PDB file of C-alpha atoms in Angstrom:
ATOM      1  CA  LEU A   1      13.307 -34.903  16.621  1.00  0.00           C
ATOM      2  CA  LEU A   2      15.638 -32.835  18.835  1.00  0.00           C
ATOM      3  CA  VAL A   3      14.335 -29.606  17.311  1.00  0.00           C
ATOM      4  CA  LEU A   4      10.705 -30.664  17.783  1.00  0.00           C
ATOM      5  CA  THR A   5      11.150 -31.804  21.381  1.00  0.00           C
ATOM      6  CA  THR A   6      13.123 -28.672  22.273  1.00  0.00           C
ATOM      7  CA  LEU A   7      10.439 -26.447  20.780  1.00  0.00           C
ATOM      8  CA  ALA A   8       7.528 -28.364  22.356  1.00  0.00           C
ATOM      9  CA  GLY A   9       9.304 -28.532  25.704  1.00  0.00           C
ATOM     10  CA  GLY A  10       9.958 -24.786  25.683  1.00  0.00           C
ATOM     11  CA  SER A  11       6.510 -23.842  24.440  1.00  0.00           C
ATOM     12  CA  PRO A  12       3.588 -26.284  24.333  1.00  0.00           C
ATOM     13  CA  PHE A  13       1.739 -23.736  22.184  1.00  0.00           C
ATOM     14  CA  LEU A  14       4.474 -23.729  19.519  1.00  0.00           C
ATOM     15  CA  GLY A  15       4.845 -27.514  19.792  1.00  0.00           C
ATOM     16  CA  GLU A  16       1.145 -27.906  18.990  1.00  0.00           C
ATOM     17  CA  LEU A  17       1.477 -25.337  16.205  1.00  0.00           C
ATOM     18  CA  VAL A  18       4.212 -27.292  14.419  1.00  0.00           C
ATOM     19  CA  MET A  19       2.251 -30.525  14.813  1.00  0.00           C
ATOM     20  CA  GLN A  20      -0.543 -28.807  12.863  1.00  0.00           C
ATOM     21  CA  ASN A  21       1.867 -27.130  10.427  1.00  0.00           C
ATOM     22  CA  PRO A  22       4.935 -29.402  10.135  1.00  0.00           C
ATOM     23  CA  GLU A  23       6.381 -27.314   7.299  1.00  0.00           C
ATOM     24  CA  TYR A  24       7.050 -24.494   9.819  1.00  0.00           C
ATOM     25  CA  LEU A  25       9.506 -26.688  11.699  1.00  0.00           C
ATOM     26  CA  GLY A  26      11.553 -27.558   8.630  1.00  0.00           C
ATOM     27  CA  TRP A  27      11.652 -23.932   7.514  1.00  0.00           C
ATOM     28  CA  ALA A  28      12.625 -22.686  10.989  1.00  0.00           C
ATOM     29  CA  ALA A  29      15.249 -25.408  11.487  1.00  0.00           C
ATOM     30  CA  ALA A  30      16.847 -24.449   8.166  1.00  0.00           C
ATOM     31  CA  HIS A  31      17.267 -20.899   9.505  1.00  0.00           C
ATOM     32  CA  LEU A  32      18.537 -21.978  12.928  1.00  0.00           C
ATOM     33  CA  ASN A  33      22.179 -21.275  12.134  1.00  0.00           C
ATOM     34  CA  ALA A  34      21.667 -17.977  10.310  1.00  0.00           C
ATOM     35  CA  SER A  35      24.469 -15.637  11.318  1.00  0.00           C
ATOM     36  CA  SER A  36      22.462 -12.514  12.121  1.00  0.00           C
ATOM     37  CA  ARG A  37      19.049 -11.082  12.861  1.00  0.00           C
ATOM     38  CA  ARG A  38      17.015 -10.252   9.782  1.00  0.00           C
ATOM     39  CA  SER A  39      16.212  -6.649   8.973  1.00  0.00           C
ATOM     40  CA  ALA A  40      12.728  -5.233   8.509  1.00  0.00           C
ATOM     41  CA  GLU A  41      13.341  -5.275   4.753  1.00  0.00           C
ATOM     42  CA  ASP A  42      14.272  -8.975   4.882  1.00  0.00           C
ATOM     43  CA  ILE A  43      11.040  -9.735   6.744  1.00  0.00           C
ATOM     44  CA  ARG A  44       8.970  -7.622   4.301  1.00  0.00           C
ATOM     45  CA  GLU A  45      10.423  -9.605   1.389  1.00  0.00           C
ATOM     46  CA  GLU A  46       9.774 -12.907   3.156  1.00  0.00           C
ATOM     47  CA  LEU A  47       6.194 -11.809   3.910  1.00  0.00           C
ATOM     48  CA  ALA A  48       5.658 -10.950   0.231  1.00  0.00           C
ATOM     49  CA  ARG A  49       6.925 -14.401  -0.815  1.00  0.00           C
ATOM     50  CA  PHE A  50       4.769 -16.068   1.840  1.00  0.00           C
ATOM     51  CA  ARG A  51       1.648 -14.174   0.741  1.00  0.00           C
ATOM     52  CA  PHE A  52       2.338 -15.082  -2.892  1.00  0.00           C
ATOM     53  CA  THR A  53       2.755 -18.748  -1.981  1.00  0.00           C
ATOM     54  CA  PHE A  54      -0.458 -18.714   0.065  1.00  0.00           C
ATOM     55  CA  SER A  55      -2.416 -16.332  -2.165  1.00  0.00           C
ATOM     56  CA  ARG A  56      -5.588 -18.378  -1.703  1.00  0.00           C
ATOM     57  CA  LEU A  57      -5.723 -17.183   1.930  1.00  0.00           C
ATOM     58  CA  SER A  58      -7.226 -13.876   2.977  1.00  0.00           C
ATOM     59  CA  ASP A  59      -4.713 -11.153   3.815  1.00  0.00           C
ATOM     60  CA  GLY A  60      -5.433 -11.502   7.531  1.00  0.00           C
ATOM     61  CA  ALA A  61      -5.077 -15.289   7.516  1.00  0.00           C
ATOM     62  CA  ALA A  62      -1.802 -15.135   5.584  1.00  0.00           C
ATOM     63  CA  MET A  63      -0.368 -12.562   7.973  1.00  0.00           C
ATOM     64  CA  ARG A  64      -1.401 -14.604  11.032  1.00  0.00           C
ATOM     65  CA  ARG A  65       0.220 -17.744   9.603  1.00  0.00           C
ATOM     66  CA  PHE A  66       3.339 -15.811   8.712  1.00  0.00           C
ATOM     67  CA  LYS A  67       3.570 -14.421  12.266  1.00  0.00           C
ATOM     68  CA  LEU A  68       3.249 -17.889  13.769  1.00  0.00           C
ATOM     69  CA  ARG A  69       5.864 -19.356  11.435  1.00  0.00           C
ATOM     70  CA  GLU A  70       8.223 -16.531  12.368  1.00  0.00           C
ATOM     71  CA  TYR A  71       7.558 -17.156  16.080  1.00  0.00           C
ATOM     72  CA  VAL A  72       8.705 -20.757  15.579  1.00  0.00           C
ATOM     73  CA  GLN A  73      11.950 -19.590  13.984  1.00  0.00           C
ATOM     74  CA  ILE A  74      12.623 -16.918  16.631  1.00  0.00           C
ATOM     75  CA  ALA A  75      11.833 -19.362  19.468  1.00  0.00           C
ATOM     76  CA  LEU A  76      14.115 -22.057  18.072  1.00  0.00           C
ATOM     77  CA  ARG A  77      17.016 -19.621  17.856  1.00  0.00           C
ATOM     78  CA  ASP A  78      16.200 -18.557  21.415  1.00  0.00           C
ATOM     79  CA  PHE A  79      15.886 -22.099  22.835  1.00  0.00           C
ATOM     80  CA  PHE A  80      19.102 -23.301  21.162  1.00  0.00           C
ATOM     81  CA  GLY A  81      21.053 -20.259  22.393  1.00  0.00           C
ATOM     82  CA  LYS A  82      21.624 -18.881  18.886  1.00  0.00           C
ATOM     83  CA  SER A  83      20.070 -15.519  19.888  1.00  0.00           C
ATOM     84  CA  ASP A  84      20.484 -13.548  23.092  1.00  0.00           C
ATOM     85  CA  LEU A  85      17.637 -11.704  24.832  1.00  0.00           C
ATOM     86  CA  THR A  86      18.301  -8.457  22.966  1.00  0.00           C
ATOM     87  CA  GLU A  87      18.171 -10.229  19.611  1.00  0.00           C
ATOM     88  CA  VAL A  88      14.987 -12.147  20.499  1.00  0.00           C
ATOM     89  CA  THR A  89      13.096  -9.070  21.711  1.00  0.00           C
ATOM     90  CA  GLY A  90      14.398  -7.068  18.740  1.00  0.00           C
ATOM     91  CA  SER A  91      13.308  -9.768  16.276  1.00  0.00           C
ATOM     92  CA  LEU A  92       9.831  -9.932  17.796  1.00  0.00           C
ATOM     93  CA  SER A  93       9.591  -6.131  17.659  1.00  0.00           C
ATOM     94  CA  VAL A  94      10.696  -5.902  14.025  1.00  0.00           C
ATOM     95  CA  LEU A  95       8.199  -8.637  13.113  1.00  0.00           C
ATOM     96  CA  ALA A  96       5.395  -6.729  14.840  1.00  0.00           C
ATOM     97  CA  ASP A  97       6.432  -3.496  13.081  1.00  0.00           C
ATOM     98  CA  VAL A  98       6.391  -5.145   9.654  1.00  0.00           C
ATOM     99  CA  LEU A  99       3.015  -6.821  10.232  1.00  0.00           C
ATOM    100  CA  LEU A 100       1.505  -3.614  11.607  1.00  0.00           C
ATOM    101  CA  GLU A 101       2.815  -1.657   8.634  1.00  0.00           C
ATOM    102  CA  GLU A 102       1.373  -4.202   6.192  1.00  0.00           C
ATOM    103  CA  ALA A 103      -2.006  -4.305   7.958  1.00  0.00           C
ATOM    104  CA  CYS A 104      -2.124  -0.507   7.861  1.00  0.00           C
ATOM    105  CA  ARG A 105      -1.199  -0.398   4.153  1.00  0.00           C
ATOM    106  CA  LEU A 106      -3.873  -2.947   3.257  1.00  0.00           C
ATOM    107  CA  THR A 107      -6.550  -1.272   5.359  1.00  0.00           C
ATOM    108  CA  LEU A 108      -5.813   2.223   4.048  1.00  0.00           C
ATOM    109  CA  GLY A 109      -6.093   0.903   0.496  1.00  0.00           C
ATOM    110  CA  GLU A 110      -9.463  -0.698   1.233  1.00  0.00           C
ATOM    111  CA  MET A 111     -10.733   2.467   2.903  1.00  0.00           C
ATOM    112  CA  GLN A 112      -9.625   4.637  -0.025  1.00  0.00           C
ATOM    113  CA  ASN A 113     -11.422   2.334  -2.443  1.00  0.00           C
ATOM    114  CA  LEU A 114     -14.616   2.737  -0.415  1.00  0.00           C
ATOM    115  CA  TYR A 115     -14.493   6.407   0.569  1.00  0.00           C
ATOM    116  CA  GLY A 116     -11.850   8.133  -1.514  1.00  0.00           C
ATOM    117  CA  ALA A 117      -8.676   9.827  -0.332  1.00  0.00           C
ATOM    118  CA  PRO A 118      -8.654  11.635   3.015  1.00  0.00           C
ATOM    119  CA  GLN A 119      -8.059  15.344   2.570  1.00  0.00           C
ATOM    120  CA  TYR A 120      -8.231  18.727   4.282  1.00  0.00           C
ATOM    121  CA  HIS A 121      -7.928  22.421   3.466  1.00  0.00           C
ATOM    122  CA  ASP A 122      -4.707  23.972   4.724  1.00  0.00           C
ATOM    123  CA  ASP A 123      -4.463  27.457   6.251  1.00  0.00           C
ATOM    124  CA  SER A 124      -4.239  28.985   2.746  1.00  0.00           C
ATOM    125  CA  GLY A 125      -7.313  27.105   1.531  1.00  0.00           C
ATOM    126  CA  TRP A 126      -5.388  24.588  -0.579  1.00  0.00           C
ATOM    127  CA  LEU A 127      -6.732  21.059  -0.690  1.00  0.00           C
ATOM    128  CA  CYS A 128      -4.128  18.667   0.755  1.00  0.00           C
ATOM    129  CA  GLU A 129      -3.975  14.931   1.321  1.00  0.00           C
ATOM    130  CA  ALA A 130      -4.338  13.959   4.972  1.00  0.00           C
ATOM    131  CA  PHE A 131      -1.839  11.509   6.364  1.00  0.00           C
ATOM    132  CA  PHE A 132      -1.793   9.016   9.182  1.00  0.00           C
ATOM    133  CA  THR A 133       0.805   7.483  11.438  1.00  0.00           C
ATOM    134  CA  ILE A 134       0.969   4.988  14.261  1.00  0.00           C
ATOM    135  CA  LEU A 135       3.103   5.597  17.320  1.00  0.00           C
ATOM    136  CA  ALA A 136       4.287   2.499  19.157  1.00  0.00           C
ATOM    137  CA  LEU A 137       4.616   2.868  22.902  1.00  0.00           C
ATOM    138  CA  GLY A 138       5.795   0.511  25.613  1.00  0.00           C
ATOM    139  CA  LYS A 139       7.784  -2.584  24.712  1.00  0.00           C
ATOM    140  CA  LEU A 140       7.168  -2.292  20.967  1.00  0.00           C
ATOM    141  CA  GLY A 141       8.230   1.360  20.954  1.00  0.00           C
ATOM    142  CA  GLY A 142      11.384   0.383  22.811  1.00  0.00           C
ATOM    143  CA  GLY A 143      12.069  -2.625  20.578  1.00  0.00           C
ATOM    144  CA  GLU A 144      11.734  -4.982  23.542  1.00  0.00           C
ATOM    145  CA  LEU A 145       8.669  -7.064  22.721  1.00  0.00           C
ATOM    146  CA  ASN A 146       8.503 -10.542  24.222  1.00  0.00           C
ATOM    147  CA  TYR A 147       6.459 -13.558  23.132  1.00  0.00           C
ATOM    148  CA  SER A 148       3.352 -12.622  25.122  1.00  0.00           C
ATOM    149  CA  SER A 149       3.515  -8.820  24.920  1.00  0.00           C
ATOM    150  CA  ASP A 150       0.580  -6.821  23.772  1.00  0.00           C
ATOM    151  CA  ILE A 151       1.319  -3.698  21.764  1.00  0.00           C
ATOM    152  CA  ASP A 152       0.394  -0.195  22.869  1.00  0.00           C
ATOM    153  CA  LEU A 153      -0.383   2.061  19.923  1.00  0.00           C
ATOM    154  CA  VAL A 154      -1.497   5.649  19.384  1.00  0.00           C
ATOM    155  CA  TYR A 155      -3.078   6.546  16.049  1.00  0.00           C
ATOM    156  CA  VAL A 156      -2.552  10.099  14.799  1.00  0.00           C
ATOM    157  CA  TYR A 157      -3.814  11.821  11.648  1.00  0.00           C
ATOM    158  CA  SER A 158      -2.858  15.192  10.238  1.00  0.00           C
ATOM    159  CA  ARG A 159      -6.091  17.239  10.287  1.00  0.00           C
ATOM    160  CA  GLU A 160      -9.835  17.203  10.279  1.00  0.00           C
ATOM    161  CA  GLY A 161     -11.449  17.131   6.860  1.00  0.00           C
ATOM    162  CA  GLN A 162     -13.243  14.568   4.781  1.00  0.00           C
ATOM    163  CA  THR A 163     -12.558  12.028   2.098  1.00  0.00           C
ATOM    164  CA  SER A 164     -13.034  12.759  -1.577  1.00  0.00           C
ATOM    165  CA  GLY A 165     -15.913  10.275  -1.865  1.00  0.00           C
ATOM    166  CA  SER A 166     -16.055   7.098  -3.858  1.00  0.00           C
ATOM    167  CA  ASP A 167     -17.567   8.544  -7.024  1.00  0.00           C
ATOM    168  CA  ALA A 168     -17.250  11.699  -9.139  1.00  0.00           C
ATOM    169  CA  ALA A 169     -19.986  13.452  -7.136  1.00  0.00           C
ATOM    170  CA  GLY A 170     -18.168  12.779  -3.856  1.00  0.00           C
ATOM    171  CA  LYS A 171     -20.847  10.354  -2.735  1.00  0.00           C
ATOM    172  CA  GLY A 172     -19.635   8.087   0.028  1.00  0.00           C
ATOM    173  CA  ALA A 173     -17.459  10.757   1.659  1.00  0.00           C
ATOM    174  CA  ILE A 174     -16.802  10.430   5.391  1.00  0.00           C
ATOM    175  CA  THR A 175     -14.850  12.523   7.874  1.00  0.00           C
ATOM    176  CA  ASN A 176     -11.135  11.983   8.263  1.00  0.00           C
ATOM    177  CA  ARG A 177     -11.776  10.929  11.867  1.00  0.00           C
ATOM    178  CA  GLU A 178     -14.105   8.166  10.639  1.00  0.00           C
ATOM    179  CA  PHE A 179     -11.682   7.229   7.871  1.00  0.00           C
ATOM    180  CA  PHE A 180      -8.635   6.894  10.096  1.00  0.00           C
TER     181      PHE A 180
END
């Protein structure tokens, strides 16, 4: 009851969330006294377990639920003084990084299934695979995300070119700009 009232008093949004998903509160309370902030790898593993457990959900729905459950855990540690400001903002930033990475991985896989691999011809005429990265700016780039921060991102890809197409004849090919 103390954990619920502390959470709801600190954040009506999270209080309502745990009323709708009471299992989040028990999970978060069990992690309240963890000795240190979890690494990106720890969160990736937890996300994989969560997605396996809730495999009936779409990828997007599972990732949204996972994010909200993690917010409950981070907020409880914050509200009970188990984490300082640096740890809270760092935890929120690592969570955002992991979810962004997973969303990118899933989306790139779907796009490759539809349009083939993105590619380009290098200066010597060799066919090379094009690559993509996301640059995080602002609070996410600095590892200082807070509960209500938006994330500022820049998407960059290696070179112009086109995808290999979705069939042997290259049908379904699109430009790398469209792909990325």
